[in-house]
Coordinates of C-alpha atoms in Angstrom, one line a residue:
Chain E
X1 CA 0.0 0.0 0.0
X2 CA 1.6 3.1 -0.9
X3 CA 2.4 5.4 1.9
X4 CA -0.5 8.5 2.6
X5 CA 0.2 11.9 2.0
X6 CA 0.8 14.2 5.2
X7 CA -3.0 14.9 6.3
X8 CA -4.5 18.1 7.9
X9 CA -5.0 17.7 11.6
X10 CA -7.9 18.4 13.9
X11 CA -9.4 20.0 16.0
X12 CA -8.7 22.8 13.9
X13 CA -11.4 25.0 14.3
X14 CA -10.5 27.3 11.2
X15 CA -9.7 25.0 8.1
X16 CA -12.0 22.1 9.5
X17 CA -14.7 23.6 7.7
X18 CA -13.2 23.6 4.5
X19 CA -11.7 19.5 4.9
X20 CA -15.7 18.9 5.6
X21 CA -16.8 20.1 2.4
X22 CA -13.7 18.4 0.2
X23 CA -15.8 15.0 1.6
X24 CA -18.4 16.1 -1.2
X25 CA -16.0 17.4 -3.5
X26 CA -16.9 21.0 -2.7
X27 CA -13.8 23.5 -2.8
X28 CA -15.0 26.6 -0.7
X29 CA -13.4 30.2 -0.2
X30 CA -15.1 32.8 1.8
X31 CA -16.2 36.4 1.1
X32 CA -16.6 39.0 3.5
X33 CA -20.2 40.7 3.8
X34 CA -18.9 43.7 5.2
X35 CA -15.6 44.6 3.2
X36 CA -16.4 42.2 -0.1
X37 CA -12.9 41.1 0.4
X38 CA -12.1 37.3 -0.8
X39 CA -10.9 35.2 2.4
X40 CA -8.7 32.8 1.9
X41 CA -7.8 29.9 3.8
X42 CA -10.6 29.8 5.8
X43 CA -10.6 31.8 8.6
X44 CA -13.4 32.6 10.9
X45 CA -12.6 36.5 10.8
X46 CA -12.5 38.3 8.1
X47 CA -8.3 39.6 7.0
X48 CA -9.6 42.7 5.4
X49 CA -11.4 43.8 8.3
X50 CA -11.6 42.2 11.0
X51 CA -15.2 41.3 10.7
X52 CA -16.7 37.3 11.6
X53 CA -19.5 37.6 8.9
X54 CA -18.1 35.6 6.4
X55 CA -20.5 33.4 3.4
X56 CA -19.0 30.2 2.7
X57 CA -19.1 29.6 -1.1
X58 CA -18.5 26.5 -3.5
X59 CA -15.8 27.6 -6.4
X60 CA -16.5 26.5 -9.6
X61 CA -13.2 25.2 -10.0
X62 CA -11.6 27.3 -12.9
X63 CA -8.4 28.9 -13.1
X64 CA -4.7 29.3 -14.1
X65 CA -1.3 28.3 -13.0
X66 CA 0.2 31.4 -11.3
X67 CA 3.1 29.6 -10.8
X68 CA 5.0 26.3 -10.2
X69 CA 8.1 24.1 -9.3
X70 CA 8.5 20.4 -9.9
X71 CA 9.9 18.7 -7.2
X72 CA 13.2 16.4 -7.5
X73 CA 13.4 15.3 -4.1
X74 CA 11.5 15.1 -1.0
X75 CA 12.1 13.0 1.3
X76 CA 8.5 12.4 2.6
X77 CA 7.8 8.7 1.9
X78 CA 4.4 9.2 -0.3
X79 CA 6.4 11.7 -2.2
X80 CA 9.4 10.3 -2.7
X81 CA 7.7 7.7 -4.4
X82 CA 5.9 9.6 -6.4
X83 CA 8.8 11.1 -9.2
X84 CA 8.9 14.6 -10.0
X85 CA 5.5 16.3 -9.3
X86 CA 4.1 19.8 -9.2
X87 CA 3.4 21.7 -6.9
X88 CA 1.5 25.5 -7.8
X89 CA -0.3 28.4 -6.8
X90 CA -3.3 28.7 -8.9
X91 CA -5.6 31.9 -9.3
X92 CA -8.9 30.5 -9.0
X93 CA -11.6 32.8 -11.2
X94 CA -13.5 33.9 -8.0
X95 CA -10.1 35.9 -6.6
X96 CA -8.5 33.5 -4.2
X97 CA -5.1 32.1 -5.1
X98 CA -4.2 28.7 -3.2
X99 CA -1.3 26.0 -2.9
X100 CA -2.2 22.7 -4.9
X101 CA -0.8 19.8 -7.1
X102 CA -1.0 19.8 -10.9
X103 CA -1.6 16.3 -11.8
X104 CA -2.8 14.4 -15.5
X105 CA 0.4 15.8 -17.5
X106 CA 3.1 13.8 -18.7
X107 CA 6.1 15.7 -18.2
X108 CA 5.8 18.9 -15.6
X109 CA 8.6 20.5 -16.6
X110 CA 7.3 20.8 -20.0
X111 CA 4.5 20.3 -19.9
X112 CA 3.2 23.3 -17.1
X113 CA 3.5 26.9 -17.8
X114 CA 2.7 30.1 -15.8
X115 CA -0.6 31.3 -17.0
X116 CA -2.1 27.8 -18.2
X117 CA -5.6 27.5 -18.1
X118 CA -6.8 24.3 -15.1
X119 CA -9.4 22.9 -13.9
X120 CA -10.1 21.2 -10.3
X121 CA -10.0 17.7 -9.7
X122 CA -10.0 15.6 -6.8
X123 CA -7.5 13.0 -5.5
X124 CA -9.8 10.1 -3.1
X125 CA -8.3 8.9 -0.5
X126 CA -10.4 6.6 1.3
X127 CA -14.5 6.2 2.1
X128 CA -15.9 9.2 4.4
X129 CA -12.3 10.6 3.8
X130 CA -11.3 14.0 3.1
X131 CA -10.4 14.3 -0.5
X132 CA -7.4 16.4 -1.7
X133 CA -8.4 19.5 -4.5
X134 CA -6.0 19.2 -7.0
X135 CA -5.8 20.7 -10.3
X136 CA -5.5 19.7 -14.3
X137 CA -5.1 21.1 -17.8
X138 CA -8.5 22.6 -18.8
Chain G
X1 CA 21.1 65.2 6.6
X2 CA 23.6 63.9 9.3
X3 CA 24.7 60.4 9.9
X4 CA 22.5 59.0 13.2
X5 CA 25.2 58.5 15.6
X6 CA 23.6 56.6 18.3
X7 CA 24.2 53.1 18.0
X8 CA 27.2 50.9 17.1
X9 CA 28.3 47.5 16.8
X10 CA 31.2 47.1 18.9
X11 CA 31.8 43.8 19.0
X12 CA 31.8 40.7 17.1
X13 CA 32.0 36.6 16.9
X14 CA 31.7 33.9 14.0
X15 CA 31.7 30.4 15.8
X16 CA 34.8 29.0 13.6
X17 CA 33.1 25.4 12.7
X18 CA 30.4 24.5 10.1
X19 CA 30.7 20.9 11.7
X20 CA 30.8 20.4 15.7
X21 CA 29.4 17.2 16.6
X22 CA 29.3 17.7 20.2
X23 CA 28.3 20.8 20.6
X24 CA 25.0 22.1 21.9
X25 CA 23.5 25.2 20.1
X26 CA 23.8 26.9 23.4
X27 CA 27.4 26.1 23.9
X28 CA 27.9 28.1 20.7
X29 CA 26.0 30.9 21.9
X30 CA 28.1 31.0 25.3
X31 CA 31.4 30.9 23.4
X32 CA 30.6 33.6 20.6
X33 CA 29.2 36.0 23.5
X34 CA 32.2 35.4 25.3
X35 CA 34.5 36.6 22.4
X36 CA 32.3 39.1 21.0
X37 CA 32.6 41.0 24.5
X38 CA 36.2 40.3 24.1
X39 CA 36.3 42.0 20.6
X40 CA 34.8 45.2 21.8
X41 CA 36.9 45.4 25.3
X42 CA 33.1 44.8 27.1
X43 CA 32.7 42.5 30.1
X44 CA 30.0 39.6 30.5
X45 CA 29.0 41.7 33.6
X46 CA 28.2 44.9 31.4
X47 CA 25.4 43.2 29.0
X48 CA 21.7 44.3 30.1
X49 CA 20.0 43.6 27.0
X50 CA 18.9 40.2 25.5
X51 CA 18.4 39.4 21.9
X52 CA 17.6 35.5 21.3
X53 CA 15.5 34.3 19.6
X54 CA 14.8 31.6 22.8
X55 CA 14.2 28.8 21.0
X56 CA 16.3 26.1 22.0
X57 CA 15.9 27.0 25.8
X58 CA 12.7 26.4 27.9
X59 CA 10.7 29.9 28.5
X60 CA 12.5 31.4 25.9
X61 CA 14.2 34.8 27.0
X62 CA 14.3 34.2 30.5
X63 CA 15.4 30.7 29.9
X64 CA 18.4 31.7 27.6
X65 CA 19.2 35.1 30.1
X66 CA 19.5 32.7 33.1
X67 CA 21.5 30.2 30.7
X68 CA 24.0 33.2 30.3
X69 CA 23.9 34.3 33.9
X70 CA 22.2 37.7 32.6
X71 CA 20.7 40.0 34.7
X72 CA 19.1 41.9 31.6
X73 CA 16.5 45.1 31.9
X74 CA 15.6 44.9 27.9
X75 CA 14.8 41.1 26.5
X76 CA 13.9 40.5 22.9
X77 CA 13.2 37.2 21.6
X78 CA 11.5 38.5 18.1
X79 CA 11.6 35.4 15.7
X80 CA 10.9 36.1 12.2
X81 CA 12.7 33.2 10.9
X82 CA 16.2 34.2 9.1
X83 CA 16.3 37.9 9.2
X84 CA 15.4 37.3 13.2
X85 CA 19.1 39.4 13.6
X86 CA 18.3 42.1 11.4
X87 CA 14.8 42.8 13.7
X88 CA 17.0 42.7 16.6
X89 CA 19.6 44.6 16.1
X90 CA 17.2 47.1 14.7
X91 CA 15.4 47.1 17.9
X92 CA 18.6 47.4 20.2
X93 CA 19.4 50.4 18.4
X94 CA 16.2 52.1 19.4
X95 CA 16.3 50.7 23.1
X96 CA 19.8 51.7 22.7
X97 CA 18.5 55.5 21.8
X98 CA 16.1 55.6 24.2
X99 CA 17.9 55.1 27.2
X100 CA 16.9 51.9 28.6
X101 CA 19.9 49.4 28.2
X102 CA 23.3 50.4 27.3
X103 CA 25.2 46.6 26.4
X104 CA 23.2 44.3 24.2
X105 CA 24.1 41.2 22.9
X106 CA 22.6 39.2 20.6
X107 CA 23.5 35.3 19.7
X108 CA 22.7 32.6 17.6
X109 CA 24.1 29.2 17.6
X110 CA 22.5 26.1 16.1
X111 CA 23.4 22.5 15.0
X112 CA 20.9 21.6 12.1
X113 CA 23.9 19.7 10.2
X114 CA 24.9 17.5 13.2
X115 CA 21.3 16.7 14.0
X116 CA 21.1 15.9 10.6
X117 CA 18.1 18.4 10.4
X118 CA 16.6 18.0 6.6
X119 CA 15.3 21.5 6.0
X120 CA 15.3 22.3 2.1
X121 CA 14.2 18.6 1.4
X122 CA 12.1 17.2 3.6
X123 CA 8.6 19.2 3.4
X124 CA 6.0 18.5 5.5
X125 CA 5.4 15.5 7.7
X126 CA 2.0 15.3 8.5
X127 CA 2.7 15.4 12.7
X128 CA 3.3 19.1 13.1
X129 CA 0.5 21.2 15.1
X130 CA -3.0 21.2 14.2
X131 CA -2.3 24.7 12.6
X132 CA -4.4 26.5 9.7
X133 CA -1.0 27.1 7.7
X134 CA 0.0 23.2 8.0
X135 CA -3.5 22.4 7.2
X136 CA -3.7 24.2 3.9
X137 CA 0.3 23.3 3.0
X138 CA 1.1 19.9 4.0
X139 CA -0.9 17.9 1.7
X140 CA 0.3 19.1 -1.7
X141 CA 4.3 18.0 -1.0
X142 CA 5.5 21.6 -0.4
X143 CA 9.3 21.5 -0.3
X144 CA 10.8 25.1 1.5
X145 CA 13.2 24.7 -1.7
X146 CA 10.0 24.6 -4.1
X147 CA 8.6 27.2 -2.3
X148 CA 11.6 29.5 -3.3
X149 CA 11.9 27.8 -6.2
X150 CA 8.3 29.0 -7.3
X151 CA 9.0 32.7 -6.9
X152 CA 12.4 32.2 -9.5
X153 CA 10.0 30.6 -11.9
X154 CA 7.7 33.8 -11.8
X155 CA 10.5 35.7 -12.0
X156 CA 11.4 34.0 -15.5
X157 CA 8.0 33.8 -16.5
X158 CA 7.4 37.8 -15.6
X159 CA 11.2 39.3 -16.5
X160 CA 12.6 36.9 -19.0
X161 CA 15.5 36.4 -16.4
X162 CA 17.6 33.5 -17.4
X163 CA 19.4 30.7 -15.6
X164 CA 22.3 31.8 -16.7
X165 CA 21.9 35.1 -15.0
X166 CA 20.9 33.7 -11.3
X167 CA 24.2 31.8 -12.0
X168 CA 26.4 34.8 -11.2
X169 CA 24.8 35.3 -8.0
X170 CA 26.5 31.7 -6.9
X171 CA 29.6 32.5 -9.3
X172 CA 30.3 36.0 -7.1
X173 CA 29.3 34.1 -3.6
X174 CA 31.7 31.5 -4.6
X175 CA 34.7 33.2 -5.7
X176 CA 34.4 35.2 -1.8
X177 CA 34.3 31.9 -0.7
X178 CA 37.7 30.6 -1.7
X179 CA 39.0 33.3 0.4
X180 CA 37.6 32.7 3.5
X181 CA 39.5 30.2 5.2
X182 CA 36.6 29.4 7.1
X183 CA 34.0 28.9 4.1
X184 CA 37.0 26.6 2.6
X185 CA 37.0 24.3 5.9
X186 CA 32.9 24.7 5.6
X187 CA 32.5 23.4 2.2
X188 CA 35.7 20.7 2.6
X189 CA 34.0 19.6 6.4
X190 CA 30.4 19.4 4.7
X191 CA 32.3 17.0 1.4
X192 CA 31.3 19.7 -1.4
X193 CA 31.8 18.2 -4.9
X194 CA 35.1 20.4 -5.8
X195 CA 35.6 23.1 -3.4
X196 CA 37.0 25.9 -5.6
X197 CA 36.0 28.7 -7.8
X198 CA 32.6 28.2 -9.9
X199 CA 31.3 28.9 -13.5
X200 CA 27.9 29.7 -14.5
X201 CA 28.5 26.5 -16.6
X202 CA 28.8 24.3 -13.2
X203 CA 25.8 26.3 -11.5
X204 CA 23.5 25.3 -15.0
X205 CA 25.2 21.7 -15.2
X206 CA 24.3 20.8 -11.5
X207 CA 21.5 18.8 -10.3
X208 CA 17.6 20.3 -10.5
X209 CA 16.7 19.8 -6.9
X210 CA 13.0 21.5 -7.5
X211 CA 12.9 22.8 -11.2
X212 CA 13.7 25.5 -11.9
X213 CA 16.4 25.8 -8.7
X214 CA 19.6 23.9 -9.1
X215 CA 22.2 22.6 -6.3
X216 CA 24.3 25.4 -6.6
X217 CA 21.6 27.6 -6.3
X218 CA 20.9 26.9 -3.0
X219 CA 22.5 27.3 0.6
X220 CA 24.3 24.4 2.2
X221 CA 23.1 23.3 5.6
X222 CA 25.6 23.5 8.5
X223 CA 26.1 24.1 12.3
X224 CA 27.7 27.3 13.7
X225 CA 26.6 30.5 15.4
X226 CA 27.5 34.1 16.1
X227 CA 27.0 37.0 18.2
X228 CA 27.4 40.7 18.2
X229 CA 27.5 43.8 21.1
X230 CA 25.5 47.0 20.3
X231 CA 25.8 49.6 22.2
X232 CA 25.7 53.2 23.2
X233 CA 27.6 55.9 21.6
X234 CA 29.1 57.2 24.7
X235 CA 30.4 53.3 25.4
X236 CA 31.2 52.7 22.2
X237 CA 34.2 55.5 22.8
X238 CA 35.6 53.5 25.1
X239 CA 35.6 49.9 23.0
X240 CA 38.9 48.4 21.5
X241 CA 37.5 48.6 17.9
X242 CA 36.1 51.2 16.3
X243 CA 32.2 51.5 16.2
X244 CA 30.1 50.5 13.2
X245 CA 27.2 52.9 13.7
X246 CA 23.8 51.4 12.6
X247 CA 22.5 54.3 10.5
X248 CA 19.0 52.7 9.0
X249 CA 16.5 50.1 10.0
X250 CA 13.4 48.6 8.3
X251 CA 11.4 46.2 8.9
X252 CA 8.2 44.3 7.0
X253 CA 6.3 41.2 6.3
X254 CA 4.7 39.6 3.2
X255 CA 2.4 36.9 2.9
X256 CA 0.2 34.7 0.1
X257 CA -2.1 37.0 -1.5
X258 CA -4.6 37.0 -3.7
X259 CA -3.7 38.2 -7.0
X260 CA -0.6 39.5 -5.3
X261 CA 3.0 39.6 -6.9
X262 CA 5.0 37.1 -5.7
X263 CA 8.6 38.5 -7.3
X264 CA 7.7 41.3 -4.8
X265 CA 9.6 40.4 -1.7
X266 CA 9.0 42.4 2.0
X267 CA 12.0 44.3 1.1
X268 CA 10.1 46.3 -1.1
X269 CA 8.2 47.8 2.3
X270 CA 11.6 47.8 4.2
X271 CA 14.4 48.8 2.0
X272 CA 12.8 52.4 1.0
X273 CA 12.0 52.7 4.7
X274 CA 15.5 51.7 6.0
X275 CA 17.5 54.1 2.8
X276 CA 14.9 57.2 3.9
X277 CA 16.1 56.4 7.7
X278 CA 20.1 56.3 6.9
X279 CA 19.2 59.4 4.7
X280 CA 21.3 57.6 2.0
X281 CA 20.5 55.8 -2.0
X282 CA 21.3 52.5 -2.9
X283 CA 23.6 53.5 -5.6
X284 CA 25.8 54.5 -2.4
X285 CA 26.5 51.2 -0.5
X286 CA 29.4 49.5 -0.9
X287 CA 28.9 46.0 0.6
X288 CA 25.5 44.2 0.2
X289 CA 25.1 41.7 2.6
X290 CA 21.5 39.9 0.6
X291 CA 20.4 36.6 2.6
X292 CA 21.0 33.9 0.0
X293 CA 19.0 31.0 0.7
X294 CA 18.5 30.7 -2.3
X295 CA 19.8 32.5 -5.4
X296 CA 16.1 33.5 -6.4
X297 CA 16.0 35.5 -2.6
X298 CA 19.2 37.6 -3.6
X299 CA 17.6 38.5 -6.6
X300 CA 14.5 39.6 -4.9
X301 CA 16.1 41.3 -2.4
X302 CA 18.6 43.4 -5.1
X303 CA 15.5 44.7 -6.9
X304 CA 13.2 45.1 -4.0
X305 CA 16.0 47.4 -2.2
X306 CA 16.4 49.8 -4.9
X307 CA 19.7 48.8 -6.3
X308 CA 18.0 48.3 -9.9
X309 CA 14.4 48.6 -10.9
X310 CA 12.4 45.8 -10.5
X311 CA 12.7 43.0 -13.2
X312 CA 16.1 44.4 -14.2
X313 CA 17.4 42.3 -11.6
X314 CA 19.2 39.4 -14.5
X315 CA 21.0 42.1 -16.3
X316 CA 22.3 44.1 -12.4
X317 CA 23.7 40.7 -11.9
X318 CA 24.1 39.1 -15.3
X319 CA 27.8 40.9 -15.9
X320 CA 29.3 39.2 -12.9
X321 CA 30.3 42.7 -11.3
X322 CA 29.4 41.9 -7.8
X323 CA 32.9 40.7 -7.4
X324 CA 34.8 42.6 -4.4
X325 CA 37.0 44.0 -5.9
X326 CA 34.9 44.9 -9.1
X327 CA 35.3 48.9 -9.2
X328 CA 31.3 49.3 -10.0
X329 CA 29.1 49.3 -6.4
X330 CA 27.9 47.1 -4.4
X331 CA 29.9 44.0 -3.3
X332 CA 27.7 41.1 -2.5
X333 CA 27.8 38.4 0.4
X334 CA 32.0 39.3 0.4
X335 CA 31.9 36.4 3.6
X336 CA 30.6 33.3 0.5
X337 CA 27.2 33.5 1.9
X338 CA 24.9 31.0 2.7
X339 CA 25.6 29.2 -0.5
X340 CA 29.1 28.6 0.0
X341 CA 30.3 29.2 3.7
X342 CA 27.6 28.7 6.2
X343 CA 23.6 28.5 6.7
X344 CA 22.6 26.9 10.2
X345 CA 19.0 27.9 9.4
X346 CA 18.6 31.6 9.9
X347 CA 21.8 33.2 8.5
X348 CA 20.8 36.7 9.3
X349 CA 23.6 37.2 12.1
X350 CA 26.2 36.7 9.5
X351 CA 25.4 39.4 7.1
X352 CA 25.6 42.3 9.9
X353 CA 28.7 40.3 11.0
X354 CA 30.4 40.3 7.6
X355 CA 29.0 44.0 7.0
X356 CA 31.1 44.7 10.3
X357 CA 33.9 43.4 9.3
X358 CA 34.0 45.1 5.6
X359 CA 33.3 48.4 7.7
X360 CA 36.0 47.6 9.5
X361 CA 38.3 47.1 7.2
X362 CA 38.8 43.2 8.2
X363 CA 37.3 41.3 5.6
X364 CA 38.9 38.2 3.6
X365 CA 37.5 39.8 0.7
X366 CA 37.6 43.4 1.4
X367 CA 36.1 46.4 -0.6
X368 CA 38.7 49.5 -0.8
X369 CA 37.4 52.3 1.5
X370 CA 34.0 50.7 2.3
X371 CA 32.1 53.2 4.4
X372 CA 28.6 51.8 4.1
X373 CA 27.0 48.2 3.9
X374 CA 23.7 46.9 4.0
X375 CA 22.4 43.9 5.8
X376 CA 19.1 42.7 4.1
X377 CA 17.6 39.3 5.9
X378 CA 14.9 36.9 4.8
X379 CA 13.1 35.0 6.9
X380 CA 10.6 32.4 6.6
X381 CA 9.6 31.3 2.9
X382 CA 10.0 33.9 -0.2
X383 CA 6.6 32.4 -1.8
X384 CA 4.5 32.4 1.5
X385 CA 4.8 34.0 4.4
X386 CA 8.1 35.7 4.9
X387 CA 9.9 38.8 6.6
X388 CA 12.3 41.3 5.6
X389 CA 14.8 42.9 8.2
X390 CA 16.9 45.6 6.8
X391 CA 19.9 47.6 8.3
X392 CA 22.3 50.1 6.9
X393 CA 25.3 50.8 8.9
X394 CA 27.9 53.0 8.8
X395 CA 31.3 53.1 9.0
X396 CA 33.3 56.4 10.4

């Protein structure tokens, strides 16, 4: 069985929220009603102001590569194993820009670029598991 | 505008080894403090000012102050990861101005090579606290050298910078390197592959460790330690050595934003303030002490501090005139740097310790009549969450 990923911990009162809804595929960012200011990672205030009356909402999963790296070496055992793999920031359409994987190419170094259009995909890991949002050519 | 005359280094220590098995990281602290005091003609009894940054001692400040045998009225034990020293010598120079210590020391000593600590590489583990940042890092395989590594790929992406030009950066480091005797034993103690002078040819030819950052783009991990005396300027008239007088500070922080540049370092905030502080221009400083973690942070750091405009970064450095004794301004990391002679973890100590020495005229590498240098730390990770310390000191 190959070795699992490191895996977000709880209690963790702001980001459980978000780990909850990856169960049903669902990647969520916040908004502030007060400012209009995009929050993200989940927090229960709000970093433009201050404010606790954040909306939850589901992304539609569209974006592009801000940028990348491929990774060599890593000496985590579910890494290690894996070969080179990317690792990005991607600018999701609704304004939050978050830390992922870009999986389904053949060749990251080549085959990645800054500005490339992706779309969200999920990575299982397990029944009533928390599933990891990772991202694709669109 | 006048020179601020109202705080000076006055006394300084590089712990000698970049391998001491043996050794506790607070053993290196004790011994550096010891022979800083001794450098500037101070006694243990005359330091009232802490500046640790605590970890490695239960309760933090007080721990490390009763460790010393300390009776201090100031402690600081601000930890912004490598430019930790930059904060704190900035702050000792305005406790220093105020009046309320007149002897501060500040220390650093770790041993993240012996404890075979694996710091670019290793990435998350999965049993760190039940924090929002691990939470929303660990899964994805985040290496701290593809974090940096990242940041140099937008820079390509956004500039057109080429490999070839980040090369010089480790070329320059390098060549100051060779002549420091204790950079040689570093890289010799630590088994480099062919300790001697670089070409941008090796830096391009060595191994990607997280694409697009190569081995010889990135800092070696050793032990060692250091510490330095600030003090007053009316003490600093009675010290053996003559008084490097910290002119400018700066200090700022930068985080994962959205839709935020992320070629745009902290130093962008903190090098204008620190240059408006000193009342003098980049085009001015002789010595340029940039924390290279990574060759991508030097770049960053060049730009963001005013010495070229931003982007223009490849073609300041492309023409391999950051040599010391290149005639055009400013030297860079004239001690080999974190690349090439030592990175414990947080390196910032060394570049005001190296700036020192340049200022005073001691450097293995020195630039001819250097009056002013700059200290410019990182701290933390260039693509995340990370801190810029700045200070300009002066030379009489």
């Amino acid at each position: 069985m190959p070795a699992k990923r490191p895996q977000p911990r709880f209690p963790e009162p702001d980001t459980e929220p978000f780990w909850e809804a990856t169960k049903h595929h669902e990647l969520t960012y916040q908004t502030c009603d007060d400012c209009h200011e995009v929050v993200f990672y989940s927090r229960q205030h709000c970093t433009g102001c201050g404010s606790n009356n954040l909306t939850r909402k589901v992304s539609q999963g569209q974006g592009a590569v801000y940028t990348f790296s491929v990774v060599m070496q890593s000496r985590h055992p579910a890494f290690a194993e894996l070969g080179p793999y990317a690792i990005a920031y991607v600018d999701l359409d609704e304004g939050f820009r978050m830390m992922t994987n870009i999986v389904k190419v053949n060749d990251p170094v080549a085959d990645i670029q800054c500005g490339m259009r992706v779309k969200l995909c999920w990575e299982d890991q397990g029944e009533g598991e928390i599933s990891l949002p990772m991202f694709e050519p669109a | 505008m006048p020179q601020r005359r109202e705080a000076a280094i006055v006394g300084i220590n590089e712990y000698p080894l970049r391998v001491a098995p043996g050794v506790s990281s607070l053993q290196i602290k004790a011994s550096c403090a010891a022979k800083a005091l001794e450098d500037a003609g101070l006694s243990w009894q005359d330091v009232d000012a802490v500046y640790d940054t605590g970890g490695d001692q239960d309760i933090g400040g007080l721990g490390i102050s009763e460790y010393f045998g300390f009776r201090p009225s100031v402690i600081d034990t601000t930890y912004v990861g490598g430019t930790s020293f930059e904060f704190q010598a900035n702050h000792a120079s305005t406790m220093i101005a105020a009046g309320k210590c007149k002897v501060a020391l500040i220390t650093y000593g770790s041993t993240a090579h012996s404890a075979r600590r694996a710091i670019g590489t290793a990435g998350a583990t999965g049993i760190g606290a039940a924090t929002p940042i691990n939470n929303m890092e660990d899964p994805w395989g985040q290496t701290l050298i593809a974090n940096y590594a990242m940041v140099k790929n937008r820079h390509m992406f956004q500039y057109g910078t080429t490999n070839e030009q980040f090369a010089h950066i480790s070329v320059a480091t390098r060549k100051h390197a060779m002549r420091n005797p204790e950079a040689v034993k570093a890289m010799t103690d630590l088994e480099f592959v062919g300790v001697r002078e670089i070409t941008v040819d090796d830096v391009l030819e060595s191994r990607l460790i997280a694409y697009p950052l190569r081995l010889l783009e990135c800092c070696m991990v050793s032990d060692g330690g250091g510490a330095l005396v600030i003090t007053s300027a009316e003490v600093a008239r009675h010290c053996k050595k003559k008084p490097v007088w910290i002119i400018g500070t700066g200090e700022a922080t930068k985080y994962r934003e959205n839709g935020g540049d992320i070629t745009l370092s902290a130093g962008s905030q903190s090098g204008p303030v620190a240059f408006a502080d000193a009342g003098v221009s980049p085009s001015e400083i002789d010595v340029l002490m940039a924390y290279d973690s990574f060759s991508i942070t030097v770049m960053c750091l060049i730009e963001d501090l005013g010495f070229c405009p931003k982007g223009e970064g490849g073609h300041f450095v492309g023409d391999g005139h950051l040599a010391f004794d290149d005639p055009r301004k400013p030297a860079l990391n004239t001690d080999g740097g974190g690349l090439s002679s030592n990175h414990p973890g947080q390196r910032g100590i060394f570049l005001l310790l190296e700036s020192v020495r340049q200022l005073r005229g001691e450097s293995h590498s020195q630039v001819q009549d250097a009056k002013l240098a700059v200290a410019v730390g990182n701290g933390g990770q260039l693509g995340s969450r990370h801190a810029t310390g700045v200070t300009i000191l002066a030379a009489d």
